[in-house]
Structure formats: C-alpha cells, structure tokens
C-alpha cells in the first residue's frame, strides 16, 4: 500500500530511529531518556509499517516492533520500575517523572496482534506476559478519567484475545461510570477541568475504538448514539485548516490532528457500514482535512514535531510542560497509523464548507463558526494559563501556515493577546486595557447567527453574537458579533454606551520554523500580512492614526509571533474590521 499518508508516516517514524536503544526503548531527542509512553506507540507504528510499507522492509520493521513491544511490556508489567519522564522544564531542563503506563495498553495489544499474525516466534511468550499484567496495579487511573478510557480500550482487546481475567460485564461497569458522570448525553462531550476540546476528542476516539473492536456489551446502543451526536460536535469544532479549536490544554499538539484522522476514519467506516452516505462522506472529508494539517509538521532532517510548528525541539515553542517529542509525536503518528491500517488514503476532495455555527453555553461558553475557507473560534471562559478571552482562532483554509490559531502570549509578561480591539487612554500610543485579558460574565447564551442581523437563510453566512460585561467594579458592557462567509470574516466589537479611544491589535504568526517569515505592510485601512505566497489582509473601518509593529517577544502554539498595533482616530464604542485572504 503506497499512499502519501504511508510516506508521511514512514518519514515521521524513521525520524526517531537514532533515538531507539538496543533494547527497543525509545529515548527523547532532547532529554535522552524514555518519556511517558513513547516506546509503546513507536513499536505500534513499526508494526503497521511492516503491514503497509514496502515488502523489502517488512522483516526489519517486525523486528523493531518486537523489540519495542518487549521494552514496553517490561515497563508496563513491572509497576515497581522507575516511572518515565512526564513533565519537562523549559527554564532549566529538569524532568519530573510519573506513572503513565495506562497509555501503553492499546498499542501493546495492537502490536502483539500484528506480530502474532506475522508468525513471530515469541507470540506465546508475549501472550503469557500480557495475560499476567495486573492492570489495577500497573495503571494509575480509574473511570471516569480520560486515562482510563485508554487502558479500557486496550483491555477490551485483551478480553477479545482470551488473555484477560475480566469480562464484558466488567467493561460495562467501567463504561457506566463514563456514561453517568462525565459524558454529556446530547453529544458525548467529555468533561474534565478546563473543558478541553482535545480530551473530548481523545476520549471519543477511544470509545469509537471500542465499537470498531467489536464491543457488544449492554452500552453498545448508547455508544452508537454517541457516534451520531459526537460526530456532529467533532465536525463543528474542527477549524478550516484541519486543526482543533483552541480550548485549554493540548490544543496545538499534533496528536490532536492524528486523533482526528483516526476518529473520523472510524466514523466513516461506521456510517459506511450503515449506508449513511452523507455522514460517512463528511467524516471522510474531515479526516483528510486534519491530515492536510498534520502532514506539514515534519521537521526537515529532524524528528516529526509534537506541536503545530517545526521550530527546533529544544526551543519548546508551543509545548506544554508535559510535551516531549518521543511520546507526543509518536502518539500522533500512531493515530495516523491506526487510520492507515483501516484504509485511510487522504485523497478525499476538500470542498468549501457550508456555513455552520456551533454555540455552546454552560459549561463550555465557546462557539465556532465556519463557512467556505474560514473558521472563527471564540472562548468566553478561557483557562487563564492557556487562552485569552475572545477570538482564540481564525483560520483561512487548509495547506496554509499564516493562520490566527491560538492566543498569542507575550513571553516576558505572560499576558495573552487575541485579534481584536483594546481600550486606550492617554492619546496615541497610550496605555491599553485589553479585553483578551479580562474575565467576563455573559448576559445571555452565545447566539448562533445565520446573518449579521440574526435572520435565517440557507445561503446566509455563519455567525455568532456574544454579549456580557467585564467582571469588576466597572462592569464594562461588551458585545462581539462575527459573520463568516466565503469572502472573509467581519467582526464588530463594542462596549455599548462606553465611548473612548480604541486600538486594533493584530497578533500574528511570524515564524513557524519553515524558513519563511511573515512580512508586515501597512495599508490605508490596516495591514497586509505576507508569508511567502500567502497574503492575509486586515482592514478596519475607522481611520488609523498610528501603527506600531513589534516583531519579536511573542509566541503561540504555531510558533514565534509579532504584534501590530493600530491606534484609531477619534473615540468609539464600536469598532468594525474584516479579515480576508488576498492570495
């Protein structure tokens, strides 16, 4: 099977070959030790490449998978062994270690099956060792933790293989905790602190994997309903470039792209089997859109990136404290491998997206609107350490690097900035009060609009309206209205009844590590951002009095960033601006 996804998978997996030890254990290229669950997922990638890659490489791939499985099993079956690296300091390179064995179970079981089917001479030995693992000793979490959804999906395979002391009834009891406590009935949204989209996707994928692996317990009808409602939510929170809308932790990590490829591929197969052509087609397109983003993050001559930029690993730009290349990059690649193994080819045509808005009130307080090549995500209740209030993402289609994807952080102060306005005092270049750094109380649920005026129509753009007031003594009123259509994104940001000087802030991606840097050109009505062949234009209705350009000192999940500040003439309570692609 020679497809582009197989080639991308091969390049990514082989980029870690220099860091695999003789034992089969994978070390991180920066910290030179095993981290979390990287060995197990790397072994699974090698096993899949043995099946789908060139026949001449099969024997060597199987041998690598076997060594990796042996190393992963040794770590998992012996909870008394030292834990692996789990979090990593960008400030001084220190490593904190903790037990992440929960995550090794699905790749161990899946790698075992490939080796067994290939006639590996150690099959019985591996089977005996797998059967002997005491999961309640080795694994740290219990339902409803998202970690437990991982080992549960692996344990189901062990049950199917006749190697487990547990039964379908035990899986039913574990699942009952998820379904009762943390999965929202209407769409299966998975709750954990911060309400991240990433771990909603992560848990949804492992539930879908249970169905794909033949789960037939008493909760199967519920899981099948969640395939329908969950698909709708997952489609809505996928941005137009294929990435996942920012929300709390793990956004911007490439495993969220691989997980989308795997989840949507599962969904395509599920709905294909039920002759639901419309849902299967939407799922196939979403898998390809996620892949179109994922394929961009191979560092030239270095490891596949665990984050959505290709800056050097040691810079740790866009990394969470718990991110390291050896486990997060191989997790991403393993999700792609799982999709490839069941037929993902990445060649579904990507059509312009029909207008759609998903607005969620309590407890997420977020919305995503998409139409054509554009998507906008808004967060009205951001986690302070991860995102700013307002427009956290604005993407302009697949295959492009110049996106407004995730809040931009000023490195020295730690403050977040989003595309949007600020209140100014003291005249031109005066001090700013930035709504992206406020906390808010909403006056009403976020509205999903079809037209800027709120009227409906099948050909209307997507849109949303957010109304609230800033927390604090002043209780400044605030309104944000966004309209997304084929020609661009229109934004109206207001502090109704509170008039004053205003500034438009345009934090932008300057350097994603590709060797191309964004250039800023002032225009009569705003700025042109030029990133190689890509050009995005930001225009504001009010006259611009002064521009300040700060090209350094900022970062986001996509790379090194800059900031353009446009001080507007006069006083306003409402500012209107547009973002569009010139080319």
Tab-separated table of C-alpha atoms in Angstrom, residues 104-275:
chain	number	residue	atom	x	y	z
A	104	UNK	CA	0.678	1.794	26.817
A	105	UNK	CA	-2.087	-0.820	26.843
A	106	UNK	CA	-3.786	-0.282	23.427
A	107	UNK	CA	-0.506	-0.077	21.451
A	108	UNK	CA	0.874	-3.121	23.296
A	109	UNK	CA	-2.194	-5.217	22.438
A	110	UNK	CA	-2.353	-3.978	18.838
A	111	UNK	CA	1.364	-4.549	18.249
A	112	UNK	CA	1.058	-8.032	19.723
A	113	UNK	CA	-1.690	-8.914	17.251
A	114	UNK	CA	0.376	-7.781	14.268
A	115	UNK	CA	3.362	-9.823	15.425
A	116	UNK	CA	1.218	-12.862	16.155
A	117	UNK	CA	-0.414	-12.693	12.722
A	118	UNK	CA	3.044	-12.387	11.170
A	119	UNK	CA	4.129	-15.605	12.891
A	120	UNK	CA	6.546	-14.087	15.390
A	121	UNK	CA	8.301	-16.887	17.285
A	122	UNK	CA	7.785	-15.060	20.607
A	123	UNK	CA	3.987	-14.995	20.280
A	124	UNK	CA	3.321	-17.358	23.179
A	125	UNK	CA	5.845	-15.602	25.380
A	126	UNK	CA	4.280	-12.213	24.644
A	127	UNK	CA	0.784	-13.625	25.187
A	128	UNK	CA	1.754	-15.080	28.577
A	129	UNK	CA	3.271	-11.781	29.676
A	130	UNK	CA	0.222	-9.807	28.519
A	131	UNK	CA	-2.093	-12.209	30.344
A	132	UNK	CA	-0.086	-11.785	33.547
A	133	UNK	CA	-0.319	-7.967	33.718
A	134	UNK	CA	-2.334	-6.779	36.714
A	135	UNK	CA	-3.930	-3.670	35.288
A	136	UNK	CA	-5.154	-2.402	38.645
A	137	UNK	CA	-1.559	-2.378	39.906
A	138	UNK	CA	0.103	-1.121	36.734
A	139	UNK	CA	-2.386	1.572	35.762
A	140	UNK	CA	-2.811	4.715	37.768
A	141	UNK	CA	-6.289	5.903	36.785
A	142	UNK	CA	-9.859	4.663	37.083
A	143	UNK	CA	-13.008	5.711	35.246
A	144	UNK	CA	-14.047	8.430	34.623
A	145	UNK	CA	-10.505	9.726	33.993
A	146	UNK	CA	-9.732	10.085	30.295
A	147	UNK	CA	-6.618	7.999	31.006
A	148	UNK	CA	-8.883	5.115	31.966
A	149	UNK	CA	-10.635	5.296	28.585
A	150	UNK	CA	-7.253	4.413	27.062
A	151	UNK	CA	-6.458	1.321	29.098
A	152	UNK	CA	-10.111	0.277	28.909
A	153	UNK	CA	-9.940	0.173	25.104
A	154	UNK	CA	-6.775	-1.911	25.375
A	155	UNK	CA	-8.298	-4.210	27.983
A	156	UNK	CA	-11.231	-4.875	25.661
A	157	UNK	CA	-8.764	-6.213	23.091
A	158	UNK	CA	-7.140	-8.400	25.779
A	159	UNK	CA	-10.589	-9.785	26.617
A	160	UNK	CA	-11.267	-10.479	22.937
A	161	UNK	CA	-7.954	-12.292	22.671
A	162	UNK	CA	-8.823	-14.524	25.624
A	163	UNK	CA	-5.932	-13.199	27.709
A	164	UNK	CA	-7.810	-11.243	30.384
A	165	UNK	CA	-9.299	-12.228	33.753
A	166	UNK	CA	-12.037	-9.635	33.089
A	167	UNK	CA	-15.215	-9.928	31.045
A	168	UNK	CA	-17.698	-7.909	29.033
A	169	UNK	CA	-19.589	-7.308	32.271
A	170	UNK	CA	-16.528	-5.589	33.772
A	171	UNK	CA	-16.180	-3.347	30.718
A	172	UNK	CA	-19.876	-2.490	31.062
A	173	UNK	CA	-19.346	-1.398	34.660
A	174	UNK	CA	-16.343	0.748	33.755
A	175	UNK	CA	-18.220	2.333	30.874
A	176	UNK	CA	-21.191	3.068	33.105
A	177	UNK	CA	-19.059	5.493	35.103
A	178	UNK	CA	-18.138	7.457	31.968
A	179	UNK	CA	-21.684	7.493	30.668
A	180	UNK	CA	-23.154	8.555	34.013
A	181	UNK	CA	-20.607	11.030	35.297
A	182	UNK	CA	-18.708	12.764	32.527
A	183	UNK	CA	-20.161	12.201	29.061
A	184	UNK	CA	-22.846	14.750	28.177
A	185	UNK	CA	-25.803	12.738	26.854
A	186	UNK	CA	-26.701	15.010	23.933
A	187	UNK	CA	-23.288	14.895	22.261
A	188	UNK	CA	-20.946	12.794	24.392
A	189	UNK	CA	-18.807	15.781	25.393
A	190	UNK	CA	-16.209	14.621	27.915
A	191	UNK	CA	-15.750	16.889	30.940
A	192	UNK	CA	-12.527	17.484	32.786
A	193	UNK	CA	-11.127	20.660	34.385
A	194	UNK	CA	-10.700	23.368	31.757
A	195	UNK	CA	-13.151	21.635	29.379
A	196	UNK	CA	-10.535	20.984	26.686
A	197	UNK	CA	-11.668	20.066	23.184
A	198	UNK	CA	-8.584	17.871	22.963
A	199	UNK	CA	-9.606	15.392	25.660
A	200	UNK	CA	-13.190	15.336	24.475
A	201	UNK	CA	-11.722	14.142	21.157
A	202	UNK	CA	-9.284	11.795	22.911
A	203	UNK	CA	-11.990	10.056	24.932
A	204	UNK	CA	-14.390	9.983	21.977
A	205	UNK	CA	-11.716	8.271	19.866
A	206	UNK	CA	-11.162	5.511	22.420
A	207	UNK	CA	-14.916	4.963	22.769
A	208	UNK	CA	-15.143	4.719	18.956
A	209	UNK	CA	-12.236	2.281	19.042
A	210	UNK	CA	-14.246	0.043	21.369
A	211	UNK	CA	-17.008	-0.141	18.769
A	212	UNK	CA	-14.503	-0.758	15.975
A	213	UNK	CA	-13.019	-3.606	18.030
A	214	UNK	CA	-16.426	-5.269	18.346
A	215	UNK	CA	-17.663	-4.171	21.767
A	216	UNK	CA	-21.069	-5.831	22.204
A	217	UNK	CA	-21.946	-5.122	25.827
A	218	UNK	CA	-25.043	-3.520	27.244
A	219	UNK	CA	-23.878	0.032	26.454
A	220	UNK	CA	-23.467	-0.552	22.720
A	221	UNK	CA	-26.746	1.270	21.815
A	222	UNK	CA	-25.579	4.304	23.822
A	223	UNK	CA	-22.142	4.293	22.183
A	224	UNK	CA	-23.799	4.057	18.782
A	225	UNK	CA	-25.959	7.100	19.562
A	226	UNK	CA	-22.803	8.946	20.595
A	227	UNK	CA	-21.284	8.166	17.206
A	228	UNK	CA	-24.038	10.307	15.670
A	229	UNK	CA	-24.131	13.182	18.146
A	230	UNK	CA	-20.380	13.081	18.747
A	231	UNK	CA	-19.651	13.277	15.042
A	232	UNK	CA	-21.684	16.470	14.813
A	233	UNK	CA	-19.710	18.137	17.608
A	234	UNK	CA	-16.347	16.934	16.348
A	235	UNK	CA	-17.088	18.236	12.862
A	236	UNK	CA	-18.155	21.612	14.235
A	237	UNK	CA	-15.040	22.193	16.364
A	238	UNK	CA	-12.663	21.283	13.533
A	239	UNK	CA	-11.298	24.512	12.062
A	240	UNK	CA	-10.969	25.120	8.347
A	241	UNK	CA	-7.252	24.278	8.305
A	242	UNK	CA	-7.962	20.893	9.924
A	243	UNK	CA	-6.831	21.795	13.424
A	244	UNK	CA	-8.917	21.612	16.580
A	245	UNK	CA	-10.395	24.801	18.033
A	246	UNK	CA	-8.243	26.030	20.930
A	247	UNK	CA	-9.539	25.361	24.409
A	248	UNK	CA	-7.320	24.660	27.404
A	249	UNK	CA	-4.590	22.038	27.337
A	250	UNK	CA	-3.130	20.050	24.440
A	251	UNK	CA	-4.549	22.329	21.751
A	252	UNK	CA	-1.940	22.745	19.043
A	253	UNK	CA	-0.353	19.355	19.778
A	254	UNK	CA	-0.102	17.235	16.630
A	255	UNK	CA	-1.683	14.248	18.352
A	256	UNK	CA	-4.987	16.139	18.133
A	257	UNK	CA	-4.574	16.057	14.346
A	258	UNK	CA	-3.705	12.359	14.304
A	259	UNK	CA	-6.602	11.645	16.660
A	260	UNK	CA	-8.982	13.459	14.311
A	261	UNK	CA	-7.698	11.417	11.369
A	262	UNK	CA	-8.276	8.206	13.350
A	263	UNK	CA	-11.632	9.217	14.821
A	264	UNK	CA	-13.115	10.449	11.561
A	265	UNK	CA	-11.810	7.345	9.774
A	266	UNK	CA	-13.581	5.192	12.376
A	267	UNK	CA	-16.707	7.291	11.846
A	268	UNK	CA	-16.520	6.923	8.060
A	269	UNK	CA	-16.316	3.145	8.372
A	270	UNK	CA	-19.116	3.060	10.952
A	271	UNK	CA	-21.521	5.078	8.812
A	272	UNK	CA	-20.459	3.361	5.595
A	273	UNK	CA	-21.495	0.064	7.173
A	274	UNK	CA	-24.918	1.571	7.866
A	275	UNK	CA	-25.226	3.040	4.360
